[in-house]
Amino acid sequence: MKQYLDLLQDVLDNGIEKGDRTGTGTRSVFARQYRHDLADGFPLLTTKRLHFKSIANELIWFLNGDTNTRWLKENGVSIWDEWATEEGDLGPIYGAQWTAWPTRDGDTINQIDYVVNCLKNNPDSRRILFHGWNVEYLPDESISPQENVKAGRMALPPCHLLYQFYVANGRLSAQLMIRSSDTFLGLPYNTASLALLVHMLAQQCGLKPGEIVISTGDTHIYSNHMAQVREQLSRVPRQLPTLEILRRPDSIYDYRLEDFEIQGYDAHSHISAPVAV
Ligand SMILES: Nc1nc(=O)c2c([nH]1)NC[C@@H]1CN(c3ccc(C(=O)N[C@@H](CCC(=O)O)C(=O)O)cc3)CN21
Ligand SMILES: O=c1ccn([C@H]2C[C@H](O)[C@@H](COP(=O)(O)O)O2)c(=O)[nH]1
């Protein structure tokens, strides 16, 4: 993932110091893009060890339409805890909008069903996408995530916003728009998660994984991640691992962590960093 390291270097070289909602301070650039061909391996960073378990379980949790941290915690994932209420609620975040977008007649629309249906029956469509930016439920930035949840709003507005798919020569590609990208902590997760979703959708729809393209809006390094970023940039990337899916579940909603096997993951040691809340 040299592209990822180049992006970190770009933010260091060209970034502007800015304040941000969390009060941490960032260095940021605007609007960048990188791509990775999934035929070249699974994009799990090798310059620091990542918890694939957190990434895969979070995606399974989104696809289940779950917006409470209970199931994540039971499955050893704590990455959403800081934004949840005491009961574990996060409001109508990703899972709700992806699988149960509320309609004015009180019903819901499952955008994932729509995408699977398009990929199977109308793969040339230029409308194969889903997104989470439901303006009615966006949080009020002046109050806390928990207060927003109690008011029926999202704890945080979606960062990974718009997922668009493209089929050509039997290969499934995807582009993801991330409006705000925590390049040290969030982006490695978002990249691997997109790749995993493409592998899963491709398997369900009889396609091969193609390319992933990630477009980031406010592309930042938090001021308390600088030493970690420099450490990471001093490391030499190794060969990427591969992903094997051990069974073909009945639907996109039936995957479990045990279905995924990451093979040949030879990563440098983990680098911990505080998450900005
Ligand atoms: N500031 C910020 N950055 C994010 O990336 C982020 C948010 N907030 N809020 C919502 C979600 C939660 N996400 C997170 C939150 C924490 C980690 C994190 O601390 N990762 C650690 C390991 C933690 C673990 O897997 O248990 C890491 O070193 O990657 C990663 C993604 C992504 N999102
Ligand atoms: O999937 C995710 C979720 C969140 N982030 C980061 C991006 C920002 O650093 C914060 C969100 O704060 P906002 O003020 O709402 O932009 O979380 C990410 O990189 N990836």
Short mmCIF file of C-alpha atoms and ligand atoms in Angstrom, two decimals:
data_model
loop_
_atom_site.label_atom_id
_atom_site.label_comp_id
_atom_site.label_asym_id
_atom_site.label_seq_id
_atom_site.Cartn_x
_atom_site.Cartn_y
_atom_site.Cartn_z
CA MET A 1 0.00 0.00 0.00
CA LYS A 2 2.54 2.54 -1.13
CA GLN A 3 -0.40 4.74 -2.20
CA TYR A 4 -1.44 5.05 1.43
CA LEU A 5 2.06 6.03 2.60
CA ASP A 6 2.27 8.57 -0.25
CA LEU A 7 -0.97 10.09 0.99
CA LEU A 8 0.36 10.43 4.56
CA GLN A 9 3.49 12.10 3.15
CA ASP A 10 1.32 14.43 1.04
CA VAL A 11 -0.60 15.55 4.17
CA LEU A 12 2.68 16.13 6.04
CA ASP A 13 4.22 18.07 3.13
CA ASN A 14 1.21 20.06 1.94
CA GLY A 15 -1.20 20.11 4.88
CA ILE A 16 -2.54 23.25 6.50
CA GLU A 17 -2.93 23.40 10.30
CA LYS A 18 -6.60 23.61 11.23
CA GLY A 19 -8.80 23.39 14.31
CA ASP A 20 -11.52 20.75 14.37
CA ARG A 21 -14.68 19.70 16.20
CA THR A 22 -12.79 17.47 18.67
CA GLY A 23 -10.41 20.26 19.77
CA THR A 24 -7.37 18.11 18.91
CA GLY A 25 -6.08 20.06 15.90
CA THR A 26 -5.17 18.59 12.53
CA ARG A 27 -2.96 19.04 9.51
CA SER A 28 -5.09 18.59 6.39
CA VAL A 29 -5.31 18.66 2.60
CA PHE A 30 -8.51 18.64 0.57
CA ALA A 31 -9.72 16.09 -1.96
CA ARG A 32 -7.35 13.22 -2.67
CA GLN A 33 -7.83 9.86 -4.32
CA TYR A 34 -6.05 6.53 -4.40
CA ARG A 35 -6.79 3.18 -6.02
CA HIS A 36 -5.85 -0.43 -5.54
CA ASP A 37 -6.41 -3.45 -7.79
CA LEU A 38 -7.69 -6.31 -5.62
CA ALA A 39 -5.92 -8.76 -7.94
CA ASP A 40 -2.70 -7.45 -6.31
CA GLY A 41 -3.71 -8.62 -2.83
CA PHE A 42 -5.96 -7.68 0.05
CA PRO A 43 -5.28 -4.07 1.18
CA LEU A 44 -4.62 -4.67 4.87
CA LEU A 45 -1.72 -2.37 5.84
CA THR A 46 1.60 -4.09 6.36
CA THR A 47 3.36 -1.02 7.85
CA LYS A 48 1.38 -1.50 11.07
CA ARG A 49 -0.61 -4.54 12.18
CA LEU A 50 -4.39 -4.04 11.89
CA HIS A 51 -7.16 -5.90 13.73
CA PHE A 52 -8.94 -7.58 10.83
CA LYS A 53 -11.46 -8.88 13.37
CA SER A 54 -12.62 -5.33 14.19
CA ILE A 55 -12.87 -4.42 10.52
CA ALA A 56 -14.83 -7.52 9.45
CA ASN A 57 -17.16 -7.51 12.46
CA GLU A 58 -17.91 -3.83 12.00
CA LEU A 59 -18.92 -4.46 8.37
CA ILE A 60 -21.08 -7.48 9.34
CA TRP A 61 -22.69 -5.26 12.01
CA PHE A 62 -23.45 -2.50 9.47
CA LEU A 63 -24.99 -5.03 7.08
CA ASN A 64 -27.17 -6.40 9.88
CA GLY A 65 -28.60 -2.89 10.27
CA ASP A 66 -27.38 -2.85 13.87
CA THR A 67 -26.72 0.54 15.48
CA ASN A 68 -26.09 -0.56 19.08
CA THR A 69 -22.61 -1.49 20.32
CA ARG A 70 -23.82 -4.56 22.27
CA TRP A 71 -23.16 -7.11 19.49
CA LEU A 72 -19.81 -5.48 18.67
CA LYS A 73 -18.70 -5.70 22.31
CA GLU A 74 -19.80 -9.33 22.55
CA ASN A 75 -17.60 -9.94 19.53
CA GLY A 76 -14.54 -8.16 20.91
CA VAL A 77 -14.86 -4.83 19.07
CA SER A 78 -14.70 -1.58 21.04
CA ILE A 79 -14.07 1.01 18.28
CA TRP A 80 -17.54 2.60 18.61
CA ASP A 81 -17.74 2.79 22.41
CA GLU A 82 -16.75 6.44 22.84
CA TRP A 83 -19.76 7.72 20.84
CA ALA A 84 -22.46 5.45 22.28
CA THR A 85 -24.93 6.15 25.09
CA GLU A 86 -24.77 4.07 28.27
CA GLU A 87 -27.22 1.67 26.61
CA GLY A 88 -24.87 1.34 23.63
CA ASP A 89 -27.06 3.30 21.21
CA LEU A 90 -25.54 5.29 18.35
CA GLY A 91 -28.73 6.58 16.73
CA PRO A 92 -29.61 5.91 13.06
CA ILE A 93 -26.01 5.64 11.79
CA TYR A 94 -24.68 3.56 8.86
CA GLY A 95 -26.52 0.27 9.43
CA ALA A 96 -29.89 1.97 9.70
CA GLN A 97 -29.47 4.09 6.58
CA TRP A 98 -27.95 1.26 4.51
CA THR A 99 -30.63 -1.32 5.23
CA ALA A 100 -33.64 0.62 6.54
CA TRP A 101 -33.71 4.14 5.08
CA PRO A 102 -36.97 5.54 6.49
CA THR A 103 -39.63 6.64 4.00
CA ARG A 104 -42.40 9.20 4.45
CA ASP A 105 -45.12 6.53 4.62
CA GLY A 106 -43.42 4.92 7.65
CA ASP A 107 -41.84 2.09 5.68
CA THR A 108 -38.11 1.55 5.01
CA ILE A 109 -35.90 0.94 1.96
CA ASN A 110 -33.01 -1.51 1.97
CA GLN A 111 -30.30 0.06 -0.21
CA ILE A 112 -28.09 -3.05 0.01
CA ASP A 113 -30.86 -5.21 -1.49
CA TYR A 114 -31.07 -2.68 -4.31
CA VAL A 115 -27.31 -2.88 -4.98
CA VAL A 116 -27.27 -6.71 -4.97
CA ASN A 117 -30.28 -6.75 -7.27
CA CYS A 118 -28.64 -4.31 -9.71
CA LEU A 119 -25.35 -6.23 -9.73
CA LYS A 120 -27.20 -9.45 -10.55
CA ASN A 121 -29.78 -8.12 -13.00
CA ASN A 122 -28.60 -4.79 -14.39
CA PRO A 123 -24.81 -4.66 -14.03
CA ASP A 124 -24.42 -1.96 -16.72
CA SER A 125 -26.51 0.47 -14.71
CA ARG A 126 -24.80 3.71 -13.79
CA ARG A 127 -26.96 3.96 -10.68
CA ILE A 128 -25.49 1.15 -8.59
CA LEU A 129 -24.80 2.96 -5.33
CA PHE A 130 -25.88 3.38 -1.74
CA HIS A 131 -25.24 6.16 0.73
CA GLY A 132 -25.73 7.15 4.33
CA TRP A 133 -26.17 10.93 4.24
CA ASN A 134 -29.78 11.14 5.42
CA VAL A 135 -30.00 14.86 6.23
CA GLU A 136 -33.05 14.54 8.47
CA TYR A 137 -31.03 12.54 11.00
CA LEU A 138 -27.66 14.35 10.92
CA PRO A 139 -26.39 15.40 14.36
CA ASP A 140 -26.23 18.92 15.69
CA GLU A 141 -22.47 19.65 15.88
CA SER A 142 -22.91 21.90 18.95
CA ILE A 143 -24.06 19.07 21.26
CA SER A 144 -22.43 15.75 22.22
CA PRO A 145 -22.87 12.49 20.26
CA GLN A 146 -24.86 11.03 23.17
CA GLU A 147 -27.18 14.05 23.36
CA ASN A 148 -27.79 13.73 19.63
CA VAL A 149 -28.66 10.03 20.01
CA LYS A 150 -31.14 10.87 22.77
CA ALA A 151 -32.73 13.39 20.38
CA GLY A 152 -33.20 10.66 17.76
CA ARG A 153 -30.22 11.73 15.64
CA MET A 154 -27.00 10.03 14.58
CA ALA A 155 -24.10 10.10 17.08
CA LEU A 156 -21.79 11.07 14.18
CA PRO A 157 -22.65 11.87 10.57
CA PRO A 158 -21.34 9.27 8.11
CA CYS A 159 -17.70 9.69 7.10
CA HIS A 160 -17.68 6.92 4.50
CA LEU A 161 -20.58 8.29 2.60
CA LEU A 162 -21.21 7.10 -0.89
CA TYR A 163 -20.46 3.66 -2.28
CA GLN A 164 -20.65 3.31 -6.05
CA PHE A 165 -20.15 0.09 -8.03
CA TYR A 166 -19.11 -0.66 -11.60
CA VAL A 167 -19.05 -3.96 -13.47
CA ALA A 168 -16.88 -4.63 -16.54
CA ASN A 169 -15.35 -7.83 -17.94
CA GLY A 170 -16.86 -9.80 -15.06
CA ARG A 171 -15.04 -7.69 -12.46
CA LEU A 172 -16.67 -5.63 -9.73
CA SER A 173 -15.06 -2.30 -8.86
CA ALA A 174 -16.10 0.23 -6.23
CA GLN A 175 -15.51 3.85 -5.45
CA LEU A 176 -15.97 5.21 -1.94
CA MET A 177 -16.32 8.88 -1.05
CA ILE A 178 -15.10 9.67 2.48
CA ARG A 179 -16.01 13.27 3.40
CA SER A 180 -13.66 13.43 6.40
CA SER A 181 -10.76 11.04 6.78
CA ASP A 182 -8.68 10.36 9.89
CA THR A 183 -5.81 9.09 7.78
CA PHE A 184 -3.89 7.34 10.56
CA LEU A 185 -6.73 5.48 12.36
CA GLY A 186 -9.85 5.55 10.17
CA LEU A 187 -8.55 5.28 6.60
CA PRO A 188 -6.82 1.88 6.99
CA TYR A 189 -10.14 0.55 8.35
CA ASN A 190 -12.20 2.16 5.62
CA THR A 191 -9.89 0.80 2.90
CA ALA A 192 -9.92 -2.79 4.14
CA SER A 193 -13.66 -2.63 4.81
CA LEU A 194 -14.40 -1.47 1.25
CA ALA A 195 -12.19 -4.25 -0.13
CA LEU A 196 -14.00 -6.83 2.02
CA LEU A 197 -17.40 -5.58 0.88
CA VAL A 198 -16.33 -5.85 -2.76
CA HIS A 199 -15.13 -9.45 -2.19
CA MET A 200 -18.46 -10.34 -0.54
CA LEU A 201 -20.64 -8.69 -3.19
CA ALA A 202 -18.54 -10.22 -5.97
CA GLN A 203 -18.98 -13.68 -4.45
CA GLN A 204 -22.74 -13.20 -4.11
CA CYS A 205 -23.12 -11.92 -7.68
CA GLY A 206 -20.79 -14.27 -9.54
CA LEU A 207 -18.15 -11.62 -10.26
CA LYS A 208 -14.42 -11.25 -9.61
CA PRO A 209 -13.14 -8.44 -7.34
CA GLY A 210 -11.84 -5.53 -9.44
CA GLU A 211 -10.43 -2.21 -8.32
CA ILE A 212 -11.23 -0.06 -5.30
CA VAL A 213 -10.98 3.71 -5.50
CA ILE A 214 -11.03 5.85 -2.38
CA SER A 215 -11.78 9.57 -2.59
CA THR A 216 -11.27 11.63 0.55
CA GLY A 217 -12.56 15.16 1.27
CA ASP A 218 -11.01 16.70 4.41
CA THR A 219 -7.95 14.47 4.56
CA HIS A 220 -6.26 14.94 7.92
CA ILE A 221 -3.64 13.79 10.39
CA TYR A 222 -4.48 14.62 14.01
CA SER A 223 -1.77 16.60 15.82
CA ASN A 224 -1.40 13.75 18.37
CA HIS A 225 -0.70 11.19 15.60
CA MET A 226 2.40 12.87 14.13
CA ALA A 227 5.04 10.68 15.80
CA GLN A 228 3.06 7.55 14.86
CA VAL A 229 2.80 8.70 11.23
CA ARG A 230 6.55 9.34 11.06
CA GLU A 231 7.24 5.91 12.55
CA GLN A 232 4.98 4.32 9.96
CA LEU A 233 6.62 6.22 7.10
CA SER A 234 10.02 4.88 8.19
CA ARG A 235 8.86 1.31 7.60
CA VAL A 236 9.15 -0.61 4.33
CA PRO A 237 5.85 -2.09 3.04
CA ARG A 238 5.77 -5.88 2.67
CA GLN A 239 3.83 -8.12 0.32
CA LEU A 240 0.07 -7.82 0.84
CA PRO A 241 -1.89 -10.75 2.27
CA THR A 242 -4.74 -12.43 0.39
CA LEU A 243 -8.33 -13.04 1.43
CA GLU A 244 -9.99 -16.42 1.15
CA ILE A 245 -13.75 -16.71 1.73
CA LEU A 246 -14.26 -20.24 3.05
CA ARG A 247 -17.95 -20.68 2.18
CA ARG A 248 -20.61 -19.02 0.07
CA PRO A 249 -23.29 -17.77 2.48
CA ASP A 250 -26.91 -17.63 1.29
CA SER A 251 -26.97 -13.84 1.13
CA ILE A 252 -24.88 -10.73 1.72
CA TYR A 253 -26.35 -10.66 5.25
CA ASP A 254 -25.17 -14.13 6.29
CA TYR A 255 -21.38 -13.73 6.50
CA ARG A 256 -19.59 -14.46 9.76
CA LEU A 257 -16.04 -13.63 10.86
CA GLU A 258 -15.07 -17.33 10.57
CA ASP A 259 -15.88 -17.23 6.82
CA PHE A 260 -12.86 -15.03 6.18
CA GLU A 261 -9.27 -16.19 6.16
CA ILE A 262 -6.47 -13.64 5.75
CA GLN A 263 -3.50 -15.55 4.41
CA GLY A 264 0.14 -14.48 4.55
CA TYR A 265 -0.30 -11.35 6.69
CA ASP A 266 3.28 -10.29 7.39
CA ALA A 267 2.93 -6.90 9.09
CA HIS A 268 5.17 -4.62 11.12
CA SER A 269 4.09 -4.23 14.74
CA HIS A 270 0.94 -2.37 15.74
CA ILE A 271 1.29 1.38 16.44
CA SER A 272 -1.26 2.67 18.92
CA ALA A 273 -2.71 6.16 18.80
CA PRO A 274 -5.46 7.99 20.73
CA VAL A 275 -8.76 8.39 18.89
CA ALA A 276 -10.17 11.93 18.74
CA VAL A 277 -13.71 12.02 20.16
N1 LIG B 1 -11.51 10.41 15.20
C1 LIG B 1 -12.16 9.37 14.68
N2 LIG B 1 -11.51 8.55 13.81
C2 LIG B 1 -12.13 7.48 13.26
O1 LIG B 1 -11.49 6.77 12.46
C3 LIG B 1 -13.48 7.22 13.63
C4 LIG B 1 -14.11 8.07 14.53
N3 LIG B 1 -13.44 9.13 15.04
N4 LIG B 1 -15.41 7.86 14.92
C5 LIG B 1 -16.20 6.80 14.37
C6 LIG B 1 -15.43 5.70 13.79
C7 LIG B 1 -14.86 4.66 14.72
N5 LIG B 1 -13.66 4.23 13.97
C8 LIG B 1 -12.50 3.84 14.62
C9 LIG B 1 -12.35 4.11 15.98
C10 LIG B 1 -11.18 3.72 16.63
C11 LIG B 1 -10.19 3.06 15.93
C12 LIG B 1 -8.97 2.60 16.67
O2 LIG B 1 -8.69 3.07 17.75
N6 LIG B 1 -8.23 1.66 16.12
C13 LIG B 1 -7.04 1.07 16.73
C14 LIG B 1 -7.29 -0.32 17.24
C15 LIG B 1 -8.56 -0.49 18.00
C16 LIG B 1 -9.13 -1.90 17.88
O3 LIG B 1 -9.15 -2.49 16.78
O4 LIG B 1 -9.58 -2.41 18.91
C17 LIG B 1 -5.92 0.98 15.69
O5 LIG B 1 -4.77 1.03 16.11
O6 LIG B 1 -6.23 0.83 14.50
C18 LIG B 1 -10.35 2.80 14.57
C19 LIG B 1 -11.51 3.21 13.93
C20 LIG B 1 -13.60 4.92 12.72
N7 LIG B 1 -14.23 6.14 13.10
O1 LIG B 2 -15.14 5.58 9.09
C1 LIG B 2 -14.68 6.62 9.57
C2 LIG B 2 -15.36 7.31 10.57
C3 LIG B 2 -14.81 8.44 11.06
N1 LIG B 2 -13.63 8.90 10.59
C4 LIG B 2 -13.05 10.14 11.22
C5 LIG B 2 -12.93 11.36 10.40
C6 LIG B 2 -12.91 12.45 11.46
O2 LIG B 2 -11.59 12.50 12.01
C7 LIG B 2 -13.86 11.92 12.51
C8 LIG B 2 -15.28 12.44 12.35
O3 LIG B 2 -15.37 13.77 12.71
P1 LIG B 2 -16.21 14.85 11.88
O4 LIG B 2 -16.06 16.13 12.64
O5 LIG B 2 -17.63 14.37 11.84
O6 LIG B 2 -15.62 14.93 10.49
O7 LIG B 2 -13.87 10.51 12.32
C9 LIG B 2 -12.94 8.21 9.62
O8 LIG B 2 -11.83 8.60 9.18
N2 LIG B 2 -13.49 7.10 9.13
#
